[in-house]
Short mmCIF file of C-alpha atoms and ligand atoms in Angstrom, two decimals:
data_model
loop_
_atom_site.label_atom_id
_atom_site.label_comp_id
_atom_site.label_asym_id
_atom_site.label_seq_id
_atom_site.Cartn_x
_atom_site.Cartn_y
_atom_site.Cartn_z
CA MET A 626 0.00 0.00 0.00
CA VAL A 627 1.33 3.45 -0.92
CA ALA A 628 1.95 5.64 2.16
CA LYS A 629 -0.50 8.50 2.64
CA VAL A 630 1.21 11.86 3.01
CA GLU A 631 -0.59 15.15 3.69
CA PRO A 632 0.10 18.32 1.70
CA PHE A 633 2.18 21.19 3.07
CA HIS A 634 -0.50 23.87 3.47
CA ALA A 635 1.98 26.76 3.74
CA MET A 636 2.71 26.02 0.06
CA ALA A 637 -0.92 26.88 -0.78
CA ILE A 638 -0.44 30.19 1.02
CA GLY A 639 2.82 30.69 -0.88
CA ARG A 640 1.00 30.06 -4.16
CA LEU A 641 -1.72 32.58 -3.29
CA ALA A 642 0.98 35.08 -2.29
CA TYR A 643 2.66 34.55 -5.65
CA GLU A 644 -0.62 35.08 -7.54
CA LEU A 645 -1.35 38.26 -5.59
CA ALA A 646 2.19 39.54 -6.22
CA GLU A 647 1.77 38.81 -9.93
CA GLY A 648 -1.34 40.99 -9.84
CA GLY A 649 0.76 43.84 -8.42
CA ARG A 650 0.17 43.20 -4.70
CA ASP A 651 2.96 44.12 -2.28
CA VAL A 652 3.34 40.83 -0.36
CA ILE A 653 5.36 40.37 2.85
CA HIS A 654 6.53 36.78 3.06
CA MET A 655 6.25 35.55 6.64
CA GLU A 656 4.95 32.12 5.63
CA TYR A 657 8.17 30.31 4.77
CA GLY A 658 10.84 29.34 7.26
CA GLN A 659 13.78 30.67 5.33
CA PRO A 660 16.14 33.62 5.63
CA SER A 661 15.44 36.47 3.22
CA THR A 662 19.20 37.12 3.07
CA GLY A 663 21.46 35.28 0.64
CA ALA A 664 24.56 33.17 1.25
CA PRO A 665 27.53 35.03 2.77
CA ALA A 666 29.32 37.21 0.20
CA ALA A 667 32.60 35.26 0.45
CA ALA A 668 30.74 31.97 -0.14
CA ILE A 669 29.13 33.37 -3.29
CA ALA A 670 32.52 34.65 -4.50
CA LYS A 671 33.98 31.18 -3.96
CA ALA A 672 31.16 29.61 -5.97
CA HIS A 673 31.86 32.00 -8.88
CA GLU A 674 35.52 31.06 -8.77
CA VAL A 675 34.74 27.32 -8.76
CA LEU A 676 32.24 27.66 -11.59
CA ASP A 677 34.93 29.17 -13.80
CA SER A 678 37.68 26.72 -12.93
CA GLU A 679 36.38 23.24 -12.06
CA PRO A 680 34.57 20.49 -14.00
CA GLY A 681 32.25 19.83 -11.06
CA GLY A 682 31.84 16.05 -10.95
CA TYR A 683 30.73 13.85 -8.07
CA TRP A 684 32.79 14.90 -5.10
CA GLU A 685 33.00 14.89 -1.30
CA ASN A 686 34.76 17.86 0.24
CA ILE A 687 37.05 16.34 2.87
CA ALA A 688 38.03 19.79 4.15
CA LEU A 689 34.33 20.46 4.85
CA LEU A 690 34.03 17.18 6.76
CA ASP A 691 37.02 18.25 8.86
CA ARG A 692 35.55 21.71 9.42
CA ILE A 693 32.20 20.29 10.55
CA ALA A 694 33.92 17.83 12.90
CA ARG A 695 35.95 20.71 14.39
CA HIS A 696 32.75 22.70 14.87
CA TYR A 697 31.48 20.11 17.37
CA ASP A 698 34.66 20.49 19.40
CA ASP A 699 34.53 24.30 19.24
CA ALA A 700 30.81 24.76 19.89
CA TYR A 701 29.91 21.86 22.20
CA ASP A 702 33.21 20.44 23.42
CA VAL A 703 32.34 17.11 21.79
CA LYS A 704 34.98 15.12 19.90
CA VAL A 705 33.81 13.86 16.53
CA ASP A 706 35.74 12.02 13.83
CA ARG A 707 35.27 13.38 10.31
CA GLU A 708 34.27 9.85 9.22
CA GLN A 709 31.10 10.28 11.28
CA VAL A 710 29.99 13.24 9.16
CA ILE A 711 28.02 12.58 5.97
CA LEU A 712 27.37 15.51 3.64
CA THR A 713 23.78 15.65 2.38
CA CYS A 714 21.61 17.81 0.14
CA GLY A 715 20.11 19.63 3.18
CA ALA A 716 18.50 18.33 6.35
CA SER A 717 15.58 16.77 4.46
CA PRO A 718 17.53 13.88 2.86
CA ALA A 719 19.58 13.61 6.07
CA PHE A 720 16.33 12.52 7.76
CA VAL A 721 15.83 9.80 5.16
CA LEU A 722 19.34 8.51 5.85
CA ALA A 723 18.90 8.74 9.62
CA LEU A 724 15.51 7.08 9.79
CA THR A 725 16.28 4.27 7.35
CA SER A 726 19.65 3.61 9.03
CA LEU A 727 18.08 3.32 12.48
CA PHE A 728 14.64 1.78 12.03
CA GLU A 729 12.84 -1.04 10.30
CA PRO A 730 9.44 -0.45 8.67
CA GLY A 731 6.72 -0.35 11.30
CA ALA A 732 8.98 1.12 13.99
CA ARG A 733 7.34 3.71 16.22
CA VAL A 734 8.99 7.11 16.52
CA ALA A 735 7.91 9.69 19.10
CA LEU A 736 7.87 13.40 18.39
CA ALA A 737 6.33 16.56 19.77
CA ARG A 738 3.05 17.84 18.39
CA PRO A 739 3.23 20.63 17.17
CA GLY A 740 6.34 19.92 15.14
CA TYR A 741 7.89 20.37 11.73
CA VAL A 742 5.47 18.99 9.16
CA ALA A 743 8.04 16.87 7.33
CA TYR A 744 8.87 14.75 10.41
CA ARG A 745 5.41 13.20 10.37
CA ASN A 746 5.25 12.91 6.61
CA THR A 747 8.78 11.55 6.15
CA LEU A 748 8.10 8.93 8.81
CA LYS A 749 4.92 7.88 7.03
CA THR A 750 6.62 7.80 3.62
CA LEU A 751 9.21 5.41 5.06
CA TYR A 752 6.48 3.20 6.60
CA LEU A 753 7.41 4.26 10.11
CA GLU A 754 4.75 5.19 12.62
CA PRO A 755 4.75 8.69 14.11
CA VAL A 756 3.81 8.68 17.82
CA GLU A 757 2.80 12.28 18.33
CA VAL A 758 2.96 13.58 21.89
CA ALA A 759 0.68 16.57 22.49
CA CYS A 760 2.76 19.43 23.91
CA GLY A 761 1.17 22.66 25.08
CA PRO A 762 2.28 25.99 26.47
CA ALA A 763 2.99 24.42 29.89
CA GLU A 764 5.81 22.37 28.30
CA ARG A 765 6.65 25.23 25.95
CA TYR A 766 5.51 22.94 23.13
CA GLN A 767 8.44 20.56 23.66
CA ILE A 768 8.50 16.90 24.59
CA THR A 769 9.57 16.27 28.19
CA ALA A 770 11.48 13.37 29.71
CA ALA A 771 8.40 12.56 31.85
CA ALA A 772 6.07 12.45 28.81
CA LEU A 773 8.53 10.24 26.94
CA ASP A 774 8.97 7.94 29.94
CA ALA A 775 5.19 7.58 30.23
CA LEU A 776 4.72 6.31 26.67
CA ASP A 777 3.37 2.79 26.61
CA PRO A 778 4.44 0.90 24.55
CA VAL A 779 7.97 2.29 24.60
CA PRO A 780 8.71 3.88 21.19
CA ASP A 781 11.68 2.70 19.12
CA GLY A 782 12.83 6.20 18.40
CA LEU A 783 12.51 9.87 19.20
CA ILE A 784 12.89 13.00 17.07
CA VAL A 785 13.78 16.14 19.03
CA ALA A 786 14.33 19.65 17.73
CA SER A 787 15.73 22.44 19.89
CA PRO A 788 15.16 25.21 18.86
CA ALA A 789 11.98 23.86 17.33
CA ASN A 790 9.83 24.70 14.36
CA PRO A 791 7.08 26.13 14.67
CA THR A 792 7.65 27.54 18.16
CA GLY A 793 11.36 28.39 18.38
CA THR A 794 11.51 27.00 21.92
CA ILE A 795 14.72 25.47 23.28
CA ILE A 796 14.85 22.43 25.56
CA ALA A 797 16.78 23.43 28.71
CA PRO A 798 20.06 21.52 29.32
CA GLY A 799 18.69 19.63 32.36
CA GLU A 800 15.66 18.45 30.42
CA LEU A 801 17.78 17.43 27.42
CA ALA A 802 19.95 15.36 29.77
CA ALA A 803 16.83 13.80 31.31
CA ILE A 804 15.46 12.92 27.85
CA ALA A 805 18.81 11.33 26.96
CA GLU A 806 18.68 9.33 30.19
CA VAL A 807 15.18 7.97 29.45
CA CYS A 808 16.33 7.01 25.95
CA ARG A 809 19.44 5.27 27.29
CA ARG A 810 17.41 3.36 29.90
CA LYS A 811 14.71 2.28 27.46
CA GLY A 812 16.77 1.75 24.31
CA ILE A 813 15.09 4.58 22.38
CA ARG A 814 17.19 5.80 19.44
CA ILE A 815 17.46 9.59 19.14
CA VAL A 816 17.41 11.72 16.00
CA SER A 817 18.24 15.31 16.98
CA ASP A 818 17.38 18.04 14.48
CA GLU A 819 19.83 20.86 15.23
CA ILE A 820 19.10 22.91 12.11
CA TYR A 821 18.29 26.09 14.11
CA HIS A 822 21.50 26.05 16.13
CA GLY A 823 23.22 29.42 15.96
CA LEU A 824 19.85 31.19 15.94
CA SER A 825 19.09 31.75 19.60
CA TYR A 826 18.20 34.80 21.65
CA THR A 827 17.68 33.76 25.27
CA GLN A 828 20.13 30.88 25.78
CA SER A 829 22.34 28.91 23.41
CA ALA A 830 21.13 25.50 22.33
CA GLN A 831 22.96 22.38 23.46
CA SER A 832 23.71 19.50 21.13
CA MET A 833 22.08 16.19 22.00
CA LEU A 834 25.57 14.71 21.50
CA GLN A 835 26.61 16.31 24.79
CA TYR A 836 24.20 13.96 26.58
CA ALA A 837 23.74 11.03 24.19
CA PRO A 838 26.94 10.16 22.29
CA ASP A 839 25.05 7.66 20.12
CA ALA A 840 22.42 10.20 19.00
CA VAL A 841 22.10 10.79 15.27
CA VAL A 842 22.30 14.52 14.53
CA VAL A 843 20.83 16.35 11.53
CA ASN A 844 22.00 19.82 10.53
CA SER A 845 22.01 22.06 7.49
CA PHE A 846 23.22 25.24 5.85
CA SER A 847 19.62 26.35 5.23
CA LYS A 848 19.01 28.49 8.33
CA TYR A 849 21.96 30.04 10.24
CA TYR A 850 24.13 29.99 7.12
CA SER A 851 21.34 31.49 5.01
CA MET A 852 21.86 28.99 2.17
CA ALA A 853 18.50 27.18 1.87
CA GLY A 854 18.57 27.05 -1.94
CA TRP A 855 22.09 25.62 -2.08
CA ARG A 856 20.78 22.34 -0.67
CA LEU A 857 23.60 21.41 1.67
CA GLY A 858 23.47 19.80 5.09
CA TRP A 859 24.95 16.97 7.08
CA LEU A 860 24.21 13.93 9.15
CA LEU A 861 26.36 12.95 12.10
CA VAL A 862 26.18 9.28 13.08
CA PRO A 863 27.87 7.13 15.75
CA PRO A 864 30.82 5.06 14.41
CA ASN A 865 28.76 1.85 14.16
CA LEU A 866 26.31 3.48 11.72
CA VAL A 867 28.85 5.13 9.41
CA GLY A 868 28.85 2.36 6.78
CA VAL A 869 25.07 1.92 6.82
CA ALA A 870 24.35 5.65 6.48
CA ARG A 871 27.06 6.28 3.87
CA ALA A 872 25.74 3.44 1.70
CA ARG A 873 22.32 5.06 1.77
CA MET A 874 23.68 8.51 0.87
CA SER A 875 25.70 7.29 -2.08
CA ASN A 876 22.92 5.08 -3.47
CA LEU A 877 19.99 7.43 -2.94
CA PHE A 878 21.55 10.85 -3.50
CA LEU A 879 25.24 10.43 -4.55
CA THR A 880 26.70 13.76 -3.35
CA PRO A 881 25.56 17.31 -2.69
CA SER A 882 26.44 19.83 -5.40
CA VAL A 883 30.09 20.72 -5.79
CA LEU A 884 29.35 24.46 -5.76
CA ALA A 885 27.44 24.16 -2.49
CA GLN A 886 30.22 22.14 -0.86
CA HIS A 887 32.85 24.72 -1.76
CA ALA A 888 30.63 27.62 -0.72
CA GLY A 889 29.60 25.89 2.51
CA LEU A 890 33.18 25.53 3.65
CA VAL A 891 33.73 29.26 3.18
CA ALA A 892 30.40 30.10 4.83
CA PHE A 893 31.49 28.30 7.99
CA ASP A 894 33.95 31.10 8.67
CA CYS A 895 31.76 34.07 7.72
CA ARG A 896 30.74 34.54 11.35
CA GLU A 897 30.61 38.33 11.30
CA GLU A 898 28.13 38.47 8.43
CA LEU A 899 26.04 35.61 9.84
CA GLU A 900 25.95 37.09 13.34
CA GLY A 901 24.68 40.27 11.66
CA HIS A 902 21.66 38.27 10.47
CA VAL A 903 21.09 36.97 14.00
CA GLU A 904 21.06 40.58 15.26
CA VAL A 905 18.38 41.42 12.69
CA TYR A 906 16.27 38.44 13.76
CA ALA A 907 16.71 39.38 17.42
CA ARG A 908 15.39 42.87 16.68
CA ASN A 909 12.51 41.45 14.60
CA ARG A 910 11.62 39.08 17.43
CA GLU A 911 11.49 41.96 19.92
CA LEU A 912 9.29 44.03 17.59
CA LEU A 913 6.85 41.20 17.03
CA LEU A 914 6.69 40.19 20.68
CA ALA A 915 5.99 43.83 21.61
CA ALA A 916 3.27 44.04 18.91
CA LEU A 917 1.45 40.81 19.82
CA PRO A 918 -0.77 42.44 22.49
CA ARG A 919 -1.87 45.00 19.87
CA LEU A 920 -2.78 42.06 17.62
CA GLY A 921 -4.69 40.52 20.52
CA LEU A 922 -2.42 37.46 20.38
CA GLN A 923 -1.40 36.74 23.93
CA LYS A 924 -1.08 32.97 23.97
CA ILE A 925 2.38 32.11 22.67
CA ALA A 926 5.57 30.55 23.99
CA PRO A 927 8.16 33.31 23.52
CA PRO A 928 10.69 31.85 21.08
CA ASP A 929 14.20 31.22 22.42
CA GLY A 930 15.55 30.65 18.93
CA ALA A 931 14.84 29.99 15.23
CA PHE A 932 12.73 32.76 13.64
CA TYR A 933 9.14 31.88 14.43
CA ILE A 934 6.24 32.85 16.63
CA TYR A 935 3.47 30.27 16.96
CA ALA A 936 0.32 31.98 18.18
CA ASP A 937 -3.00 30.68 19.44
CA VAL A 938 -5.80 32.31 17.39
CA SER A 939 -8.66 30.23 18.84
CA HIS A 940 -10.52 33.42 19.90
CA LEU A 941 -10.82 34.26 16.18
CA THR A 942 -11.24 30.99 14.33
CA ASP A 943 -11.11 27.24 14.24
CA ASP A 944 -10.03 27.36 10.58
CA CYS A 945 -6.51 28.78 10.55
CA LEU A 946 -6.00 28.15 6.83
CA ALA A 947 -9.00 30.38 6.01
CA LEU A 948 -7.71 32.97 8.49
CA CYS A 949 -4.23 32.99 6.92
CA GLN A 950 -5.73 33.25 3.42
CA GLN A 951 -7.97 36.15 4.45
CA LEU A 952 -5.10 37.94 6.19
CA LEU A 953 -3.04 37.57 3.02
CA ARG A 954 -5.83 38.79 0.71
CA ASP A 955 -6.68 41.77 2.93
CA THR A 956 -3.20 42.92 4.01
CA GLY A 957 -0.64 41.20 1.79
CA VAL A 958 0.97 39.55 4.84
CA ALA A 959 1.58 35.83 4.23
CA THR A 960 1.73 33.52 7.28
CA ALA A 961 1.68 29.76 7.83
CA PRO A 962 -1.40 27.89 9.12
CA GLY A 963 -0.98 25.81 12.28
CA ILE A 964 -2.48 22.69 10.67
CA ASP A 965 0.87 22.05 9.00
CA PHE A 966 2.48 21.55 12.38
CA ASP A 967 -0.32 19.96 14.34
CA PRO A 968 -3.11 17.98 12.63
CA VAL A 969 -5.17 17.84 15.86
CA ASP A 970 -5.07 21.31 17.46
CA GLY A 971 -3.23 23.28 14.79
CA HIS A 972 -6.43 24.63 13.20
CA ARG A 973 -6.44 27.15 16.06
CA PHE A 974 -2.85 28.39 15.53
CA MET A 975 -0.79 30.34 13.03
CA ARG A 976 2.95 30.82 12.60
CA PHE A 977 4.75 34.05 11.81
CA SER A 978 8.28 33.80 10.41
CA PHE A 979 10.38 36.85 11.23
CA ALA A 980 13.30 35.98 8.93
CA VAL A 981 12.51 39.02 6.75
CA SER A 982 14.09 42.47 7.04
CA THR A 983 13.25 44.71 10.01
CA PRO A 984 11.44 47.34 7.87
CA LEU A 985 9.21 44.55 6.50
CA VAL A 986 8.42 43.32 10.02
CA GLU A 987 7.49 46.90 10.96
CA GLU A 988 5.33 47.23 7.86
CA ALA A 989 3.65 43.85 8.51
CA ILE A 990 2.79 44.92 12.06
CA GLU A 991 1.25 48.18 10.84
CA ARG A 992 -0.88 46.28 8.32
CA MET A 993 -1.89 43.53 10.74
CA VAL A 994 -2.89 45.61 13.80
CA PRO A 995 -6.12 47.09 12.35
CA TRP A 996 -6.94 43.79 10.66
CA PHE A 997 -6.69 41.78 13.88
CA GLU A 998 -8.60 44.47 15.78
CA GLU A 999 -11.43 44.20 13.27
CA ARG A 1000 -11.42 40.38 13.44
CA ALA A 1001 -11.61 40.50 17.24
CA ARG A 1002 -14.54 42.98 17.04
CA VAL A 1003 -16.40 40.67 14.65
CA ALA A 1004 -15.67 37.56 16.77
CA ASN A 1005 -16.80 39.34 19.97
CA ALA A 1006 -20.01 40.55 18.35
CA ALA A 1007 -20.77 37.02 17.10
CA ALA A 1008 -20.15 35.58 20.59
CA ARG A 1009 -22.60 38.01 22.24
C1 LIG B 2074 12.95 21.89 11.77
C2 LIG B 2074 13.37 21.74 10.35
N1 LIG B 2074 14.12 20.70 9.99
C3 LIG B 2074 14.49 20.50 8.71
C4 LIG B 2074 14.13 21.39 7.72
C5 LIG B 2074 14.57 21.11 6.29
O1 LIG B 2074 15.69 21.85 6.00
P1 LIG B 2074 16.60 21.68 4.70
O2 LIG B 2074 16.39 22.92 3.89
O3 LIG B 2074 18.00 21.65 5.23
O4 LIG B 2074 16.22 20.44 4.00
C6 LIG B 2074 13.37 22.51 8.05
C7 LIG B 2074 12.95 23.46 7.01
O5 LIG B 2074 12.22 24.39 7.21
C8 LIG B 2074 12.99 22.70 9.40
O6 LIG B 2074 12.24 23.74 9.79
#
């Protein structure tokens, strides 16, 4: 039987945004989770140089493997051998490698709900069973060690993301250690999505490797490095999985693009430019958090990292897709509907991405305030 996979509804919003823009509408894109900035200037310059001088065949950049391995030592004080790093075409295929290397069809994998839409759908595509654990504001929308420990039957695996999409919340170090301990005790294999590392505002994110040396870690150049379209990422596996995961990469995807691998190595050391982006996001986050009361959106978990705010809009609707579409048609501000992240409760939520420029965040707030005020007036009148 062919696996059933749900659509990504933010894409429908993106399509509407595109149609409106084609008709001359001035659209502010807060629906997609991607930086509006490009790759670091030095990385682009390197790509130009490579394009003019190299044939560009199948290739694995050993210097990039070394650089990534060194990053774990520098950032987390964890020793990693470059053999454990597998270059991928972004985090998305890294999940395919991770999940197929760890689990047999039918295995049960726990994850927080809400969570990144592709976790659920990738699991289903690979004939694995998502075990979604409802997480609310009390847990800051993150899975806890206690909730994991209480699962019966014990799942085979766990996907964690800290900072997370759609909420941006970070799992505190003590809790991450406790989750690792439950997994060790119960034999639960961990896949840790660390794609938003580097983008944090309240505390820096820890790597799961600091607590679970046999965790499989997924990362990418799409977010902090501002290189989503270059399609470059990596998977980090324990030594006993290197052969299994590498065989999958070379058979399913061969290698990431040569240009991306060269550019990625340069991007690793463009800290000043990249930290400049983080400063912009930090400012955008502050502006949006300050504006939320004016929008009447009080129920959120303030994001520690990433570039998202996931807001409860249940006082306005139980059809977030319609709400997002109407907001886009009326104001030109595109946002993502909560149903992408949570098939059960997500119809009462929406996600704002603040990875656009600060003037666009300011403009979006100005457009949204009167719109949300009007919606609240209509909803209140209907409730009376
Ligand atoms: C949490 C999370 N993981 C993975 C991905 C996929 O990233 P990539 O572009 O590296 O495939 C995304 C993309 O938005 C994401 O939000």
